[in-house]
Coordinates of C-alpha atoms in Angstrom, one line a residue:
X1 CA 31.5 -4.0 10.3
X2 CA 28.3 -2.8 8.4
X3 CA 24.7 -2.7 9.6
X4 CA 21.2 -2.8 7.6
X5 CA 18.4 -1.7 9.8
X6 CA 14.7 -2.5 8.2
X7 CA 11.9 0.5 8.6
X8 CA 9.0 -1.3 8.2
X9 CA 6.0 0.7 6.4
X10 CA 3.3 -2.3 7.1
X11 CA 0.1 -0.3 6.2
X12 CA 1.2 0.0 2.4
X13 CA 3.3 -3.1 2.5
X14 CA 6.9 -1.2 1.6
X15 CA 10.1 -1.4 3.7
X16 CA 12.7 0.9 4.0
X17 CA 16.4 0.9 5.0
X18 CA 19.2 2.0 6.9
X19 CA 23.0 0.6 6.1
X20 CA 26.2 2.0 7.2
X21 CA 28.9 1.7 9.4
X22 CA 29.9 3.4 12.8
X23 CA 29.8 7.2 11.3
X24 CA 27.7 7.7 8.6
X25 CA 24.9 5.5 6.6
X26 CA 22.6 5.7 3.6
X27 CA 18.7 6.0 3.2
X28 CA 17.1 3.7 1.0
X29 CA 13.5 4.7 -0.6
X30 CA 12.7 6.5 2.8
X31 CA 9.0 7.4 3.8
X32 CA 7.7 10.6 4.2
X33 CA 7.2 10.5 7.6
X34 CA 10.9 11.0 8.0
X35 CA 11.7 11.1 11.6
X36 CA 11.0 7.4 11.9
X37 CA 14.5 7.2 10.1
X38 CA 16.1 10.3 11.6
X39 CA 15.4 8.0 14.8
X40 CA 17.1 4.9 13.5
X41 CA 20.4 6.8 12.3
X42 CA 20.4 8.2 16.0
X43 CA 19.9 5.0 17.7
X44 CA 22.5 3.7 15.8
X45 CA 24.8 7.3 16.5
X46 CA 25.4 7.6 12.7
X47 CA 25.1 10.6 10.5
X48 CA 23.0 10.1 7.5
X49 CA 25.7 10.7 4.5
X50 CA 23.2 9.2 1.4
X51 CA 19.7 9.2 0.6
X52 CA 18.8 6.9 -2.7
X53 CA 15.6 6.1 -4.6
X54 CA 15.6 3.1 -6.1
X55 CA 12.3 4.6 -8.6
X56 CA 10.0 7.2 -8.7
X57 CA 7.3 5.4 -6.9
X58 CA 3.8 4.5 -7.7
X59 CA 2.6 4.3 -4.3
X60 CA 3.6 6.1 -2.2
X61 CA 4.9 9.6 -1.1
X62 CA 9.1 9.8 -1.1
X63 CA 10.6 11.3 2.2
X64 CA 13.7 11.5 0.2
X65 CA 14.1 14.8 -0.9
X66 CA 12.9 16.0 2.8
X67 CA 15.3 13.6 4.4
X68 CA 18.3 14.7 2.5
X69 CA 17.5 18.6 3.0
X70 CA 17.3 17.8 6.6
X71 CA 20.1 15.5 6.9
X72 CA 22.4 17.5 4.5
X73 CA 23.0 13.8 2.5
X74 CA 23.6 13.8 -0.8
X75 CA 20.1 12.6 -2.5
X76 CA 20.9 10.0 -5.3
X77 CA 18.4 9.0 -7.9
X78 CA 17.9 7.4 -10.8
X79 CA 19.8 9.7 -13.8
X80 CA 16.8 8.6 -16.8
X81 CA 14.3 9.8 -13.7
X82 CA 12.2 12.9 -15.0
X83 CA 12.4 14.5 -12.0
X84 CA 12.1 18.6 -11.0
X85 CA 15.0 19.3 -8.4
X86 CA 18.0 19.4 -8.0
X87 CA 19.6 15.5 -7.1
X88 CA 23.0 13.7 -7.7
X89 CA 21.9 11.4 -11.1
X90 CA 23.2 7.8 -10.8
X91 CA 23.7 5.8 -13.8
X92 CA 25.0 2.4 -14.1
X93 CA 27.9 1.3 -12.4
X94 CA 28.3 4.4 -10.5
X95 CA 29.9 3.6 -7.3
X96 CA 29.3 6.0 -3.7
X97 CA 31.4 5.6 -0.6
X98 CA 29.0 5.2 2.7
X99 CA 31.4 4.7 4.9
X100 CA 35.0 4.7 4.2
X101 CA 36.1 3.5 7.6
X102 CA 34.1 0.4 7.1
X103 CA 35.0 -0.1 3.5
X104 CA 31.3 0.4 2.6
X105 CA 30.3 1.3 -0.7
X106 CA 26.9 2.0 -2.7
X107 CA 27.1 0.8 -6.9
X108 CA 24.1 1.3 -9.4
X109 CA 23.1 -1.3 -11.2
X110 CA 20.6 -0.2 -13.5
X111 CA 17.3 -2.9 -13.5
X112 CA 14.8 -1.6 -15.8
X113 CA 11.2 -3.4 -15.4
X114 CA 9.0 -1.8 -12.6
X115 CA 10.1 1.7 -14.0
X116 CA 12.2 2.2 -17.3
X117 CA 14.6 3.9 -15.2
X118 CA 14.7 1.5 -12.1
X119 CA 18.4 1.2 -10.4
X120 CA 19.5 -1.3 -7.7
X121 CA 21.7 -0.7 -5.1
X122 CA 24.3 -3.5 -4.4
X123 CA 25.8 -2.9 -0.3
X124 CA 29.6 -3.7 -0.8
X125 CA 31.9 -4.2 1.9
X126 CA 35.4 -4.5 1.0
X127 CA 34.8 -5.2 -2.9
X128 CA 32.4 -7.9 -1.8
X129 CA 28.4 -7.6 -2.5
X130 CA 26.8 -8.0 0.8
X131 CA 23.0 -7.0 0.2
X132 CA 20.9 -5.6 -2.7
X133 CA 18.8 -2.9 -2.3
X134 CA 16.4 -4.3 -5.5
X135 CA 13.4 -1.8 -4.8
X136 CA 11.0 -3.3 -7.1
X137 CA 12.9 -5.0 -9.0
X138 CA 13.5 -8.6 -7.7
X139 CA 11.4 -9.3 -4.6
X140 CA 11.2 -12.2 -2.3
X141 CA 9.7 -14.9 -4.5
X142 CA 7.9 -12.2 -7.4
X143 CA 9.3 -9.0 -9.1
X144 CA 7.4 -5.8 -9.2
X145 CA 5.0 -5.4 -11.6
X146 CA 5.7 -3.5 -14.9
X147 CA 2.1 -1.7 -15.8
X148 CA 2.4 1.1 -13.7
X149 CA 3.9 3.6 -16.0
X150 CA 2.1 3.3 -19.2
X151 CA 0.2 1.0 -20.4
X152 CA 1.8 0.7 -24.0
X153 CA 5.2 -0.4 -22.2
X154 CA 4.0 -3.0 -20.3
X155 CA 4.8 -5.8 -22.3
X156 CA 8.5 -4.4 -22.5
X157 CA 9.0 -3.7 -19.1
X158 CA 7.6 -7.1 -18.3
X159 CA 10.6 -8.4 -20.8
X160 CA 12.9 -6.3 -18.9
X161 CA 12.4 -7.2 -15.2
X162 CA 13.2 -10.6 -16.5
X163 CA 16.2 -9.7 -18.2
X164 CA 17.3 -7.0 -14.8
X165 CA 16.5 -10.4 -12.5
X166 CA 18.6 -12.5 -14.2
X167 CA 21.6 -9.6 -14.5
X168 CA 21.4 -9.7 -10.4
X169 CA 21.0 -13.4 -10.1
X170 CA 24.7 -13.2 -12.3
X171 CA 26.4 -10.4 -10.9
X172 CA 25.7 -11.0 -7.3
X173 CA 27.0 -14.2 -5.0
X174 CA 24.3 -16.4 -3.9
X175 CA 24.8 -15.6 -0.1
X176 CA 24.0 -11.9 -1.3
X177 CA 20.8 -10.9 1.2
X178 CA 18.3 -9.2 -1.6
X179 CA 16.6 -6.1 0.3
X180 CA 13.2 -5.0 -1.8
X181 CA 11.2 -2.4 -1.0
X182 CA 7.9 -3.8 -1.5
X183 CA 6.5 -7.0 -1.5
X184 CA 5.1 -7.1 1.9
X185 CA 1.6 -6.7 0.8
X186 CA 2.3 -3.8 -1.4
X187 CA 0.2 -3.4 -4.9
X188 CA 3.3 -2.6 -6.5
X189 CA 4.3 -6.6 -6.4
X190 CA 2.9 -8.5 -9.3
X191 CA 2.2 -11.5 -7.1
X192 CA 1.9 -12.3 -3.3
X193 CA 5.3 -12.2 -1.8
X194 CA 5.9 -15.6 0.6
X195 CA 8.9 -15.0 3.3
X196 CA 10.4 -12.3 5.3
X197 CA 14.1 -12.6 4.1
X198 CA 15.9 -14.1 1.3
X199 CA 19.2 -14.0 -0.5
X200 CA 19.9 -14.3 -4.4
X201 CA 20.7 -18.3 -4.2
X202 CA 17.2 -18.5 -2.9
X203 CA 15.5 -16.3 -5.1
X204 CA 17.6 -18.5 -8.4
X205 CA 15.7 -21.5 -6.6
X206 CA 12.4 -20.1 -6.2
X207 CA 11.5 -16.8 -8.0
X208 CA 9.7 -17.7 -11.6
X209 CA 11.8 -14.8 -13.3
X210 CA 14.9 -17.0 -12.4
X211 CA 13.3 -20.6 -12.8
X212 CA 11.1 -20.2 -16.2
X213 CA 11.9 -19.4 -19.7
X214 CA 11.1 -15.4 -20.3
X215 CA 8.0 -16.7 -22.6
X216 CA 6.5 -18.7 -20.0
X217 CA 7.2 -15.7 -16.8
X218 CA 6.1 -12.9 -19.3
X219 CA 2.7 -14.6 -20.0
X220 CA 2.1 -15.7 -17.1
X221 CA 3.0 -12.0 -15.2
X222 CA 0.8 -10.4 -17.7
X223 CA -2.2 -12.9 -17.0
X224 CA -1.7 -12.0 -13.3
X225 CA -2.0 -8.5 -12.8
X226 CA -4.9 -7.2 -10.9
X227 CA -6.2 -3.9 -10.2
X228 CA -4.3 -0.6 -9.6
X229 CA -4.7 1.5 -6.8
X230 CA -6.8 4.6 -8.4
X231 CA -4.5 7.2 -6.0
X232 CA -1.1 5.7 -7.9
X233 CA -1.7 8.1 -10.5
X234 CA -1.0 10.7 -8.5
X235 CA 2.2 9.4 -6.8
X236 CA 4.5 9.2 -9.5
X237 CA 3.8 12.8 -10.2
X238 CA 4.1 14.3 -6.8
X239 CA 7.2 12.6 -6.6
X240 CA 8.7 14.3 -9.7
X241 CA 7.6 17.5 -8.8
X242 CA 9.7 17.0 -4.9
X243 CA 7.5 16.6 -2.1
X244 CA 6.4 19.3 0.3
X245 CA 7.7 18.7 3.9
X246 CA 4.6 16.8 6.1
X247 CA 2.8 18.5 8.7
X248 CA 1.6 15.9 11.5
X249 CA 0.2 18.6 14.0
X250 CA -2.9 17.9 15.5
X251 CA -6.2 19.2 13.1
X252 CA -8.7 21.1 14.1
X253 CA -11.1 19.9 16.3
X254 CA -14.6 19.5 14.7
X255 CA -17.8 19.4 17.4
X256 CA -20.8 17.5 16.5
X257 CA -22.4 20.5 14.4
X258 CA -19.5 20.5 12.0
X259 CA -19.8 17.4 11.6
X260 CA -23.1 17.3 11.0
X261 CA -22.4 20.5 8.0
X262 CA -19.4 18.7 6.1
X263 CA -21.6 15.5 5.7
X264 CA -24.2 17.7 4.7
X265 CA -22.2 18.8 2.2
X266 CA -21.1 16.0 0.9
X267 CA -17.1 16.1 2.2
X268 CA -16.1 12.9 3.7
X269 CA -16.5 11.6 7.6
X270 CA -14.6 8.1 7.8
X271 CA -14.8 6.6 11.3
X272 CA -11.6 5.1 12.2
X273 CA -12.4 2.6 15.0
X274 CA -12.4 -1.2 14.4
X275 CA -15.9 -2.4 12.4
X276 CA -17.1 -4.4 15.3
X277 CA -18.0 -0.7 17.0
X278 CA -18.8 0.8 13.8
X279 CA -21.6 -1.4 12.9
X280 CA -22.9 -1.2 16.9
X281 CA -23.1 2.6 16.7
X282 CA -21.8 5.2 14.2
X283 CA -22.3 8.6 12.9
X284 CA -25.5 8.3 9.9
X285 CA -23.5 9.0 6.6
X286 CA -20.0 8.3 8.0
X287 CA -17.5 5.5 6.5
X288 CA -15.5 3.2 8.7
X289 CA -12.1 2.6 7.5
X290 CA -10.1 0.8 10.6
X291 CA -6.9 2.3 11.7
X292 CA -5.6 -1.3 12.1
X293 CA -6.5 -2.3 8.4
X294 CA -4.7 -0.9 5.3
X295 CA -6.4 2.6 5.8
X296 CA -3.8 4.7 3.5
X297 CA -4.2 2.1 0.5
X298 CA -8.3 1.5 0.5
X299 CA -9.1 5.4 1.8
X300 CA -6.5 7.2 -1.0
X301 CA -8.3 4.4 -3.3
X302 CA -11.9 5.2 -3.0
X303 CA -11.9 8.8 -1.5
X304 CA -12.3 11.3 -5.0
X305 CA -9.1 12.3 -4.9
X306 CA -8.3 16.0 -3.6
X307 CA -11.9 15.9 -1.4
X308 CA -11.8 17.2 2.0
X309 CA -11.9 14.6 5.1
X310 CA -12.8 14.6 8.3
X311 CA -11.4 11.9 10.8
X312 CA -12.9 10.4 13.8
X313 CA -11.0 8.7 16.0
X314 CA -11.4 7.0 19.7
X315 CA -8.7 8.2 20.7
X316 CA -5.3 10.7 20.1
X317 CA -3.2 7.9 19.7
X318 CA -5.4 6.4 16.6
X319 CA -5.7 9.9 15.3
X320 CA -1.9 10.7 15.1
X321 CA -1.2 7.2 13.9
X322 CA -4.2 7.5 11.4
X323 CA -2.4 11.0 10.1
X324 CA 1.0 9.2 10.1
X325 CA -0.5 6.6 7.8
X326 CA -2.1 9.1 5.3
X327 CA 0.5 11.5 4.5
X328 CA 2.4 8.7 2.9
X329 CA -0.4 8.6 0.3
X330 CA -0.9 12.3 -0.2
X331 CA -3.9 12.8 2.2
X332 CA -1.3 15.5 3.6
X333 CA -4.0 17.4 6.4
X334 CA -7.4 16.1 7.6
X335 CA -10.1 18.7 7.1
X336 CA -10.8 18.4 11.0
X337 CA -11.3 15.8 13.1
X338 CA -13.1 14.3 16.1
X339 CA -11.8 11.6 18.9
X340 CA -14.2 10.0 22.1
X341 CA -16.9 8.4 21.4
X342 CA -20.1 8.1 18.6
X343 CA -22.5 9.7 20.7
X344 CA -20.3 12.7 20.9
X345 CA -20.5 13.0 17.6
X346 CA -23.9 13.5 16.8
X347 CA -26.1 16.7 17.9
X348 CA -28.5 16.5 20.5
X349 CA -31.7 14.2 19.6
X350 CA -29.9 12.6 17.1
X351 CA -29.7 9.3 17.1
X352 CA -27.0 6.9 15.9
X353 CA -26.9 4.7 13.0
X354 CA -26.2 0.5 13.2
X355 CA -25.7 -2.2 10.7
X356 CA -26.1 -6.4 12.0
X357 CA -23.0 -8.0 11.5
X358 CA -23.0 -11.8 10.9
X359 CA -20.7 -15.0 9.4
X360 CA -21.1 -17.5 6.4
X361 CA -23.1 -19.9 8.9
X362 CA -26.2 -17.3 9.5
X363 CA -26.4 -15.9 5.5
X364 CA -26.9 -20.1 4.8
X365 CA -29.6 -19.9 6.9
X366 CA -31.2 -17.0 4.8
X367 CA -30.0 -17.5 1.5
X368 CA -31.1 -18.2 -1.2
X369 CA -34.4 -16.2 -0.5
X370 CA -36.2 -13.3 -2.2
X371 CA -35.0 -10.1 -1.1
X372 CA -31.4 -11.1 -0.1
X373 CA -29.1 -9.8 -2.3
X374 CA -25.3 -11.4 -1.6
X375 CA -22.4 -9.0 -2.6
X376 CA -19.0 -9.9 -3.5
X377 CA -16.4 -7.2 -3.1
X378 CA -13.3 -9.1 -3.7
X379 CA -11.3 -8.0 -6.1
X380 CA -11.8 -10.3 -9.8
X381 CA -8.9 -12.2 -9.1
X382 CA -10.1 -13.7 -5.9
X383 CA -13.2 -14.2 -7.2
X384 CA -12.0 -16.4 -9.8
X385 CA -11.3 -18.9 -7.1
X386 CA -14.2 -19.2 -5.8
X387 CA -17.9 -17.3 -5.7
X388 CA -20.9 -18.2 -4.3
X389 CA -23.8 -18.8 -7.0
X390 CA -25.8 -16.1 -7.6
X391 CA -23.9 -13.2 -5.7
X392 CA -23.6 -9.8 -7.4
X393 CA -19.6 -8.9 -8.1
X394 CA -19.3 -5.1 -7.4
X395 CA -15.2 -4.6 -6.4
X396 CA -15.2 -2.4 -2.7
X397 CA -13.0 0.1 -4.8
X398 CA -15.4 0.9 -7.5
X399 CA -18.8 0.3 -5.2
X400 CA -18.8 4.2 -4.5
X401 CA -19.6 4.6 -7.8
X402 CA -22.1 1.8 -8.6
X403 CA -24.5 1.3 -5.5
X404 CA -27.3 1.6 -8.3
X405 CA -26.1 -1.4 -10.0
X406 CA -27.3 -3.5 -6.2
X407 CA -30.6 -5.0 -6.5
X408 CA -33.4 -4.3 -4.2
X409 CA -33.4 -6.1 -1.4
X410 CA -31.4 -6.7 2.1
X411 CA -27.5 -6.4 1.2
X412 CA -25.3 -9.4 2.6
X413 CA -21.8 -8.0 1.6
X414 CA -18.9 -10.2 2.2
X415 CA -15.0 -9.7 1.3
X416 CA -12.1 -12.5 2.1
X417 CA -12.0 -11.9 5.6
X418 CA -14.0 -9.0 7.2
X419 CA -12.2 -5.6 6.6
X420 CA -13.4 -4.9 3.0
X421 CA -17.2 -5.7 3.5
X422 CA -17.1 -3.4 6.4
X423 CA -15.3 -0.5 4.2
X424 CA -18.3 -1.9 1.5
X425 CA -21.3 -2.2 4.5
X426 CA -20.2 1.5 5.8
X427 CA -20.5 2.7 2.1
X428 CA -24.1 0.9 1.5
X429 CA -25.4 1.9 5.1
X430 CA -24.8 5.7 4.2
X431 CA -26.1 5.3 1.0
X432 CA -29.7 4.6 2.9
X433 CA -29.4 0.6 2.0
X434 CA -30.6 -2.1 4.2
X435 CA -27.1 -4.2 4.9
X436 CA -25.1 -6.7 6.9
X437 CA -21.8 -7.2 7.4
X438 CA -20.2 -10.4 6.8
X439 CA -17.8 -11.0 8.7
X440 CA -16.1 -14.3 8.4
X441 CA -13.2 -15.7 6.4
X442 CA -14.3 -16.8 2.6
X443 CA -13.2 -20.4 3.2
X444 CA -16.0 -20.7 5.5
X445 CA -18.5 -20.1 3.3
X446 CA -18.3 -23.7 1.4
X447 CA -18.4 -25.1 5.1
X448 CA -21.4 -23.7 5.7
X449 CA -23.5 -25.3 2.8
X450 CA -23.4 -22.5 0.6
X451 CA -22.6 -23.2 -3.2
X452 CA -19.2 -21.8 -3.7
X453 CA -18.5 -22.5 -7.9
X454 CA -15.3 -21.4 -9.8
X455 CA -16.8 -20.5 -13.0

C-alpha cells in the first residue's frame, strides 16, 4: 500500500507532496516553511528517505535543500540544473527506491518546457505508474508556462512542453493520477487551471497540449501569457545558490514612534487586516495588503525588492501566519512589527487616516462627471474583456511607480473583485490622493448602467 498526502501552499497557488509507504516517503518540491511537511511524515510515522525538485522554481523559495539536511534524505534534482550544492543529479530514466517494502519506486522522466531542465516524477508501485509528480509540466487542464527563464527560449520551450505532454500522455496509463505543483492559482501556469484532481486519460481529453496540433497550442500559449511577477527574478537565483534555513521567531516589536520614523523614512508599513477596516481607520502612509488575500505574491511584486518592512497585524495569529506566508517569497524577516489596533499605532494627537469604500451601483451614480477619475487595475488580459469607457488602465503592480500618470480629480479604483483596488486605494491614499475603493465584483459593473466595451 502507498500513500500521497497533498500540502497545500494556497497563498501562491503551489502544492506540494508526500508519497511513501509504512517506513519511509519522498518530498516533492517542498516549501520553505518545512515543518508543515516534517508534520505530515510524522502523522503518517514515516521517515522522510527522498526530497526531489521537479525545477528550479520561479516562484517561490525551495525548502528542499533544508528539508533534506534536516531529514538526512537524499536531495534529488534535476542533473542539467545549474545549481551550487552538493545534490544527487537525476537524469532520465533514473529510477529511486522509496520504499522497498511497498514496492515503491521514484523514475525521472525528463519534460523540458517550463525549465529546460524540467524532470517528472512517475510514483510506481510494483512496475506499475500510479501518479506523476509533473511539477510544471502538465497541469490540470494547462501546462506551465515557458517564459520564465529567458526570453529568447520561449518559443522553444513552448515547443517542448508540448512535445514533454505528449511523452507522459504515452508513457503513462490513463488511470495514472497527474500530481502538478502549480496550477492552483499559481503565475507559473500559463492559463487558469479548472479542477482539483485529474488523471492522464482526462488530461488526453481535455488539456489543449494533448487535444491541438503543436501549431495551433504554441500560438495560442504564446498569445496568452500575461504578466510576470517582478520578485520571480529573484527566485530562480536564490534557489541555485541553496536557501538559508527560515527564521519564523516573533520580530521586534515596533511602538507607534517607530512607526512613525520608518515611514518617515520611506521603508515600508503594510497593514495586514481585511480592507473593510483599513479603509475605516489606518495608519497615514501605510499599505493594506490582507492576510487572507495573496499577500506573498502582490507584496514580493510591488515592494522594491530588498526594502525593509514593517508589519502590522490585529493580532499574533495574523502576524505569524503573515511571516509564514512571506518567507516563501524571500521576504525572510520583517523589519519590526506591530499587532492591536490602528489607534495604537499612531502617536498621541495623531489622527488616523480613511478612504470611502463603495460598489459599481454608487460610481454610476457619479460617473461620468468632471473630476472623477475611474481606474482600472486589472491586469491587460482582463481588461481585454471588458473596460468601462473612459477609465484610465494603470496595472496595481506597476501603480507604485506611475501615480503621476492619474489625472486630477477623485480616484474611483476598481479591480475584478475588491482585493486589488484596495492594495491600489492604500497606495493612492498614502500618495496624498483623494480615492475610493471599489469594492464590488466587475460583472456588476454592466448591471449597473455603466458602459462596459471590449475594444
Amino acid at each position: 500500500m502507498f500513500f500521497v498526502d497533498t500540502i497545500e501552499v494556497p497563498g501562491l497557488g503551489n502544492r506540494s507532496y508526500l508519497a511513501g509507504g509504512e517506513r519511509t516517503a519522498v518530498a516533492v518540491d517542498p516549501p520553505r516553511d518545512i515543518d508543515q511537511v516534517i508534520a505530515a511524515a510524522a502523522r503518517r510515522g514515516v521517515r522522510i528517505s527522498h526530497v526531489v525538485e521537479t525545477h528550479v522554481h520561479n516562484d517561490y523559495v525551495t525548502g528542499g535543500l533544508e528539508l533534506a539536511r534536516v531529514t538526512g534524505a537524499a536531495y534529488l534534482v534535476p542533473a542539467l540544473a545549474a545549481v551550487s550544492f552538493e545534490r544527487v543529479p537525476v537524469e532520465d530514466g533514473d529510477r529511486t527506491v522509496i520504499d522497498a517494502a511497498a514496492g515503491l519506486t521514484l523514475r525521472a522522466v525528463a519534460t523540458p518546457g517550463h525549465t529546460p531542465h524540467h524532470t517528472s516524477y512517475v510514483l510506481e508501485e510494483g512496475g506499475t505508474a500510479v501518479s506523476v509528480f509533473t511539477g510544471g509540466s502538465l497541469l490540470i487542464g494547462t501546462v506551465g508556462r515557458p517564459d520564465l527563464v529567458e526570453p529568447r527560449l520561449t518559443e522553444r520551450l513552448a515547443r517542448a512542453q508540448y512535445a514533454s505532454a505528449h511523452r507522459l500522455a504515452t508513457e503513462l496509463p490513463d488511470d495514472t493520477d497527474v500530481l502538478p505543483t502549480h496550477g492552483f492559482g499559481s503565475f507559473c501556469a500559463s492559463a487558469q487551471t479548472e479542477g482539483e484532481h485529474s488523471t492522464i486519460g482526462k488530461e488526453k481529453a481535455s488539456n489543449a497540449a494533448l487535444t491541438r496540433d503543436v501549431e495551433a497550442f504554441v500560438a495560442d500559449l504564446l498569445a496568452g501569457l500575461s504578466d510576470i511577477p517582478a520578485y520571480y527574478a529573484h527566485m530562480g537565483p536564490a534557489n541555485a545558490a541553496g536557501p538559508a534555513p527560515v527564521d519564523l521567531t516573533p520580530s521586534a516589536v515596533a511602538d507607534a514612534d517607530e512607526i512613525a520614523a520608518r515611514l518617515a523614512a520611506g521603508e515600508w508599513v503594510v497593514d495586514l487586516r481585511n480592507r473593510v477596516a483599513f479603509a475605516a481607520g489606518h495608519v497615514s502612509g501605510s499599505f493594506n495588503f490582507e492576510a487572507e488575500g495573496q499577500l506573498a505574491t502582490y507584496l514580493a511584486w510591488l515592494i522594491p525588492w530588498g526594502k525593509p518592512v514593517t508589519l502590522l497585524a490585529e493580532s499574533a495569529e495574523q502576524l505569524a501566519a503573515a511571516q509564514r506566508e512571506l518567507v516563501r517569497v524571500g521576504i525572510d524577516r520583517p523589519a519590526a512589527a506591530a499587532t492591536g489596533e490602528p489607534g495604537d499605532w499612531v502617536r498621541e494627537n495623531e489622527t488616523l487616516a480613511s478612504f470611502p469604500r463603495a460598489t459599481f451601483a454608487d460610481l454610476a451614480r457619479q460617473y461620468p462627471a468632471d473630476g472623477v477619475v475611474v481606474l482600472d487595475v486589472r491586469r491587460t488580459a482582463e481588461r481585454a474583456g471588458g473596460f468601462i469607457e473612459g477609465s484610465v488602465h494603470i496595472p496595481v503592480h506597476t501603480l507604485h511607480r506611475r501615480v503621476d500618470e492619474i489625472p486630477d480629480g477623485t480616484v474611483w479604483v476598481h479591480c475584478a473583485g475588491g482585493m486589488r483596488a484596495a492594495i491600489a486605494a492604500s497606495l493612492l491614499d498614502a500618495a496624498g490622493r483623494d480615492v475610493v475603493a471599489v469594492d464590488d465584483g466587475f460583472d456588476a459593473a454592466g448591471d449597473a448602467g455603466l458602459t462596459v466595451r471590449t475594444a
